[in-house]
Amino acid sequence: MATSSVSKGCFVFKPNFKKRKISVPIEDYFNKGKDESEDSKLRFETYHLIWQQMKCETQRLQEELNKNLFDSLIEFLQKSHSGFQKNSKDWGSQIKLREIPTAALVLDLKHFLQKLVSQLMDCCVDVESKEEESAQKKTHCSMDSLSSWYTNVTQKTDPKMPRKKRTSSQWQSPPVVLILKDMESFTTKVLQDFIIISSQHLHEFPLILIFGIATSPIIIHRLLPHAVSSLLCIELFQSLSCKEHLTTVLDKLLLTTQFPFKLSEKVLQILTNIFLYHDFSIQNFIKGLQLSLLEHFYSQPLSVLCCSLPEAKRRIHSLSDNQCENIRRLPSFRRYVEKQASEKQVALLTDERFLKEEAQSLLENLYVYHTNYFLVLRCLHQFTSSLPKYPLGRQIRELYCTCLEKNIWDSEEYASALQLLRMLAKDELMTILEKCFKVFKSSSEKQLGSTAKKIEELLAQFQSLDEAKEEEDTSGSHSKGLQKTDLYHLQKSLLEMKELRRTSKKQTKFEVLREKVVNFIDSLVREYLLPPDTQPLHEAVYFSAAHTLREHLNAAPRVALHTALNNPYYYLKNEALKSEEGCIPNVAPDICIAYKLHLECSRLINLVDWSEAFATVVTAAEKMDANSITSEERNEIIHARFIRAVSELELLGFIKPTKQKTDHVARLTWGGC
Amino acid sequence: MAHLENLVLCRESQVSTLQSLFGERHHFSFPSIFIYGHTASGKTYVTQTLLKTLELPHVFVNCVECFTLRLLLEQILNKLNHLSSSEDACPTHITCETFNDFVRLFKQVTKAESLKDQTVYIVLDKAEYLRDMEANLLPGFLRLQELTDRNVTVILLSEIVWEKFRPNTGCFEPFVLYFPDYSIGNLQKILSHDHPPEYSADFYAAYINILLGVFYTVCRDLKELRHLAVLNFPKYCEPVVKGEASERDTRKLWRNVEPHLKKAMQTVYLREISSSQWEKIQKDDTDPGQLKGLSAYTHVELPYYSKFILIAAYLASYNPARTDKRFFLKHHGKIKKTNFLKKHEKCLRCWVSDLQRPHGAPCSAECFLSCRRTFLPTAFLELPLITSLVTLQLLTLVGHDDQLDGPKYKCTVSLDFIRAIARTVNFDIIKYLYDFL
């Protein structure tokens, strides 16, 4: 595959398409080595099941989130061509109808129309069960043919198809809806012409345009001059902001016990960072989630246990000896064993049956831990999300990340948050507590043993608090001064409070209660928000291979390129290339030598110096067979090799020719600044 | 003729010129007539009504629609075919690829009995589009009479003066007819003409008077004014319908409608809100201030890195390259280093090592913004971010499209926009702009 072209250009080589039938079932890809293959099928099935569930959930979520938008869009579509249907004799309607109703959701003309015609006809051919047989000639894409086609179709359907009538009774002449995704990327000329043309044909061809806009709606005015935009009748519909979308997705997929699969702090951080810093794409986020799910089931043999609790218990019974050994090897399990009494330790390490029973109870504990964890997390989030400056983050995902990473109560932010909580005014505290109450109440039925009690206690606490508050209301109104919520005032009043406390130790009832609430929250956090790696067997459900995920999702081609050029041994695995850090192995490929030399230069590189340095390095390597050819010939060869290396570097984007100095090239990468 | 005068207002002189040019049916007319004038000055309307009322054989073609030569020529021929063979229900479809074929086919078509011995008119609306088509098209149409040896007149309608059409190879000069803008009196007359049947003409004329008083300073487009008149008329009649004022009570009516019209000028006229929304407001009598216009939604959500790239691109587009050192070198002295660098150095450093440098050595903040001048794809990991910014029209590609190895971009956003973006990442962009020193 080569071209004889000398000019620069882009050539497309289509691969020889060979039809190979791969009959390997997908689950076989889960067999890494022969020894680990035991549960691979089961693991794949579990993966498949969980993913299906998660997918359903996300789809449901997205439908729900966009429901409002869809509803208002449909309403808009329905009413927008009522004027066309009524055929009203209203004197104004004739003028007004010149406006194409346009909804703004936040090629060249010929191709554009061609696409339009072919797509419309296609979709209608499907609907009308291939009534329209005549294959339109491609060149015949004018608005005239479109509108004549339209009248044909609408006339045909009305008398003939009673089934269709259900819809066409209200849509006597159904409008044609044209959706333009990414309005920004259309050529303005095409769009303008199209709008002008279709506005002239609006009487026989009812058209509704829907523009999808990713930036702000002002773009409409920027793309279309007033003469054109005056032909449109624009209404705006705004979809949900993508950050809110992410919050909901996280809430429903990860902050729940519905799905056994969990992400570790690092993985979650990578996924959210890609979302927030790179693309704002929910789709990519969910793809990333899917990848981590797949990777988890692929790489962790114990992921068979990552399923619903009863199922997991059943599976433990049928675990093989190898898998039991895998359990024993888990770091979290080893830590757990070390804490046990010595007889139990022996039993755990030798008796399979005992191990299985123990693992069952551990899994149960893990489940209970998660149930409590999310409740307490939500509760804590209620408290911290309204604090000034958000010491623990505004979003629950930030709080979740901190809690996953470490003991949250050791962090400074937590201490300052608690301190701010101690400053809260009464009504704020009340509303937060009510919200927390709702959180606990909403899922109290699902609670298991120990937590149910905890909630009862909590409820009692709330009640006593409320009563106490009522009393407090009559007694005094000390808290009035603390209603302001900006940080400066809070800190100031905090200092004053300290002074006050030092001088007069007496506290009001409210303050005592507030202290109690804060301490209560603190104790809840300390009891339930332990990081997951303290839990035995957490490896079965937590995916923590952040490194793999980053490699797959956030590729760093430049780093790879640098590694290849700087340390060729890394990829080539040739012993001769092994070298100390910083020095150039003279047997390395030419481009590596040139690259290493160029790293030492500043912004402008003198080609002569560079070539001489290159020659020195290269000749040092070739001393032994130097006698075979004359030195002049050898110099020419080295020169050619140098030229090639330099042009390869130029192709890779490290240098470019410059006109600032003769015989120099400019560096494009950094190092010289 | 009196009938024609009723239909076409304020264009008496133009109509009479055209009529005298057309002459009798069998007379040969001027080969080509070029009519130009501003938007909504009645060019199309006058020609169309004239040809229709005089029942002259004519073809009316809009050049925007016929974006290829073939479409244009075929449309003319097929319409002519329809004219000549009106008794035949289904004339065959004519295909025509070149102007040469067109001349031949045109002769055939005009042989028909119904088109004999009278002038055939071909009207090309929006004729400025002809300039972008094949070079022989415009000169060809201008001397179509000579080429086809038939009694034919081509009328070109355009908003652009004839001088801008003249091809450099020279051509037959058409008869140029100018349609001047309507004066305020003309507008008043025309607008009052289409009064609704249920109200008297005087009442409507008074309304038009008020309307023109508000809008005449900003808009002289007849179409737009008609649209606005229709849209706001219900509000004007409101007191009359409710029985609060009589039709003669002009002062009261004026006081009622004037603020309303002014509001309309800020919203509907600029297409900030749609006319259907405006009607709804009128009906419900709600405050239009509640409804946010299109430009109220200025907020654009961008990922964090995209924001930085945009800021960097903006600085690169509007600062001269030699000032980079001054802004981004740590100890250059000219500018006191802001808190920004201290605060954001860490994040910028990450950004830089991620984005700009193939090696992991620590790099300072100035690198980040000064290396932006070399947007090289291979050196630039975040190319997808850039391309997405280009599709959003926040950056545009300058230079040739076909340059694969070194595309250059320019930032197209406004200062207000970039300031809003910079504020969200706590970057004081004004301090880094050369124009504000």
mmCIF file of N, CA, C and O in Angstrom, chain B residues 245-273:
data_model
loop_
_atom_site.group_PDB
_atom_site.id
_atom_site.type_symbol
_atom_site.label_atom_id
_atom_site.label_comp_id
_atom_site.label_asym_id
_atom_site.label_seq_id
_atom_site.Cartn_x
_atom_site.Cartn_y
_atom_site.Cartn_z
ATOM 1 N N ALA B 245 -63.867 52.927 25.838
ATOM 2 C CA ALA B 245 -63.639 54.112 25.015
ATOM 3 C C ALA B 245 -64.312 53.910 23.680
ATOM 4 O O ALA B 245 -64.538 52.783 23.236
ATOM 5 N N SER B 246 -64.615 55.021 23.037
ATOM 6 C CA SER B 246 -65.226 54.911 21.711
ATOM 7 C C SER B 246 -64.117 54.918 20.672
ATOM 8 O O SER B 246 -62.954 55.171 20.970
ATOM 9 N N GLU B 247 -64.490 54.655 19.431
ATOM 10 C CA GLU B 247 -63.487 54.626 18.365
ATOM 11 C C GLU B 247 -62.878 56.005 18.127
ATOM 12 O O GLU B 247 -61.799 56.120 17.572
ATOM 13 N N ARG B 248 -63.577 57.034 18.531
ATOM 14 C CA ARG B 248 -63.085 58.384 18.265
ATOM 15 C C ARG B 248 -62.130 58.875 19.359
ATOM 16 O O ARG B 248 -61.451 59.868 19.177
ATOM 17 N N ASP B 249 -62.129 58.153 20.459
ATOM 18 C CA ASP B 249 -61.379 58.609 21.632
ATOM 19 C C ASP B 249 -59.879 58.336 21.438
ATOM 20 O O ASP B 249 -59.272 57.539 22.152
ATOM 21 N N THR B 250 -59.264 58.995 20.472
ATOM 22 C CA THR B 250 -57.904 58.669 20.075
ATOM 23 C C THR B 250 -56.896 58.821 21.198
ATOM 24 O O THR B 250 -55.971 58.031 21.325
ATOM 25 N N ARG B 251 -57.062 59.853 21.987
ATOM 26 C CA ARG B 251 -56.087 60.131 23.038
ATOM 27 C C ARG B 251 -55.996 58.995 24.043
ATOM 28 O O ARG B 251 -54.913 58.537 24.399
ATOM 29 N N LYS B 252 -57.131 58.546 24.443
ATOM 30 C CA LYS B 252 -57.190 57.474 25.424
ATOM 31 C C LYS B 252 -56.585 56.190 24.828
ATOM 32 O O LYS B 252 -55.808 55.479 25.472
ATOM 33 N N LEU B 253 -56.951 55.955 23.597
ATOM 34 C CA LEU B 253 -56.427 54.768 22.930
ATOM 35 C C LEU B 253 -54.913 54.852 22.804
ATOM 36 O O LEU B 253 -54.187 53.873 22.977
ATOM 37 N N TRP B 254 -54.446 56.053 22.495
ATOM 38 C CA TRP B 254 -53.013 56.240 22.333
ATOM 39 C C TRP B 254 -52.289 55.945 23.653
ATOM 40 O O TRP B 254 -51.286 55.238 23.690
ATOM 41 N N ARG B 255 -52.842 56.488 24.745
ATOM 42 C CA ARG B 255 -52.197 56.284 26.035
ATOM 43 C C ARG B 255 -52.170 54.801 26.408
ATOM 44 O O ARG B 255 -51.266 54.325 27.049
ATOM 45 N N ASN B 256 -53.185 54.113 25.967
ATOM 46 C CA ASN B 256 -53.259 52.696 26.277
ATOM 47 C C ASN B 256 -52.201 51.883 25.527
ATOM 48 O O ASN B 256 -51.560 51.001 26.074
ATOM 49 N N VAL B 257 -52.003 52.226 24.262
ATOM 50 C CA VAL B 257 -51.197 51.337 23.425
ATOM 51 C C VAL B 257 -49.726 51.736 23.344
ATOM 52 O O VAL B 257 -48.876 50.911 23.060
ATOM 53 N N GLU B 258 -49.434 52.993 23.625
ATOM 54 C CA GLU B 258 -48.064 53.444 23.370
ATOM 55 C C GLU B 258 -46.989 52.697 24.175
ATOM 56 O O GLU B 258 -46.017 52.216 23.593
ATOM 57 N N PRO B 259 -47.151 52.583 25.519
ATOM 58 C CA PRO B 259 -46.140 51.821 26.246
ATOM 59 C C PRO B 259 -46.041 50.375 25.777
ATOM 60 O O PRO B 259 -44.949 49.783 25.756
ATOM 61 N N HIS B 260 -47.162 49.858 25.383
ATOM 62 C CA HIS B 260 -47.191 48.487 24.888
ATOM 63 C C HIS B 260 -46.338 48.348 23.629
ATOM 64 O O HIS B 260 -45.540 47.421 23.481
ATOM 65 N N LEU B 261 -46.471 49.303 22.742
ATOM 66 C CA LEU B 261 -45.696 49.263 21.507
ATOM 67 C C LEU B 261 -44.208 49.397 21.789
ATOM 68 O O LEU B 261 -43.375 48.762 21.160
ATOM 69 N N LYS B 262 -43.892 50.242 22.762
ATOM 70 C CA LYS B 262 -42.467 50.433 23.076
ATOM 71 C C LYS B 262 -41.865 49.134 23.589
ATOM 72 O O LYS B 262 -40.727 48.788 23.280
ATOM 73 N N LYS B 263 -42.661 48.422 24.388
ATOM 74 C CA LYS B 263 -42.198 47.133 24.880
ATOM 75 C C LYS B 263 -42.005 46.160 23.730
ATOM 76 O O LYS B 263 -41.059 45.382 23.696
ATOM 77 N N ALA B 264 -42.925 46.242 22.792
ATOM 78 C CA ALA B 264 -42.841 45.354 21.635
ATOM 79 C C ALA B 264 -41.573 45.617 20.846
ATOM 80 O O ALA B 264 -40.951 44.698 20.316
ATOM 81 N N MET B 265 -41.183 46.880 20.812
ATOM 82 C CA MET B 265 -39.981 47.214 20.058
ATOM 83 C C MET B 265 -38.761 46.527 20.663
ATOM 84 O O MET B 265 -37.864 46.102 19.957
ATOM 85 N N GLN B 266 -38.757 46.438 21.997
ATOM 86 C CA GLN B 266 -37.594 45.813 22.644
ATOM 87 C C GLN B 266 -37.630 44.294 22.584
ATOM 88 O O GLN B 266 -36.624 43.639 22.781
ATOM 89 N N THR B 267 -38.798 43.729 22.402
ATOM 90 C CA THR B 267 -38.886 42.275 22.481
ATOM 91 C C THR B 267 -39.210 41.621 21.147
ATOM 92 O O THR B 267 -38.358 40.970 20.550
ATOM 93 N N VAL B 268 -40.423 41.833 20.682
ATOM 94 C CA VAL B 268 -40.838 41.094 19.487
ATOM 95 C C VAL B 268 -40.049 41.524 18.270
ATOM 96 O O VAL B 268 -39.627 40.707 17.465
ATOM 97 N N TYR B 269 -39.824 42.821 18.158
ATOM 98 C CA TYR B 269 -39.136 43.303 16.979
ATOM 99 C C TYR B 269 -37.743 42.693 16.869
ATOM 100 O O TYR B 269 -37.289 42.335 15.799
ATOM 101 N N LEU B 270 -37.084 42.542 18.001
ATOM 102 C CA LEU B 270 -35.739 41.967 17.973
ATOM 103 C C LEU B 270 -35.785 40.449 17.992
ATOM 104 O O LEU B 270 -34.767 39.796 18.091
ATOM 105 N N ARG B 271 -36.952 39.893 17.972
ATOM 106 C CA ARG B 271 -37.129 38.447 18.023
ATOM 107 C C ARG B 271 -36.576 37.856 19.320
ATOM 108 O O ARG B 271 -36.102 36.753 19.363
ATOM 109 N N GLU B 272 -36.648 38.684 20.353
ATOM 110 C CA GLU B 272 -36.245 38.172 21.658
ATOM 111 C C GLU B 272 -37.277 37.160 22.137
ATOM 112 O O GLU B 272 -36.950 36.137 22.699
ATOM 113 N N ILE B 273 -38.533 37.513 21.958
ATOM 114 C CA ILE B 273 -39.570 36.530 22.223
ATOM 115 C C ILE B 273 -40.395 36.379 20.962
ATOM 116 O O ILE B 273 -40.455 37.282 20.135
#
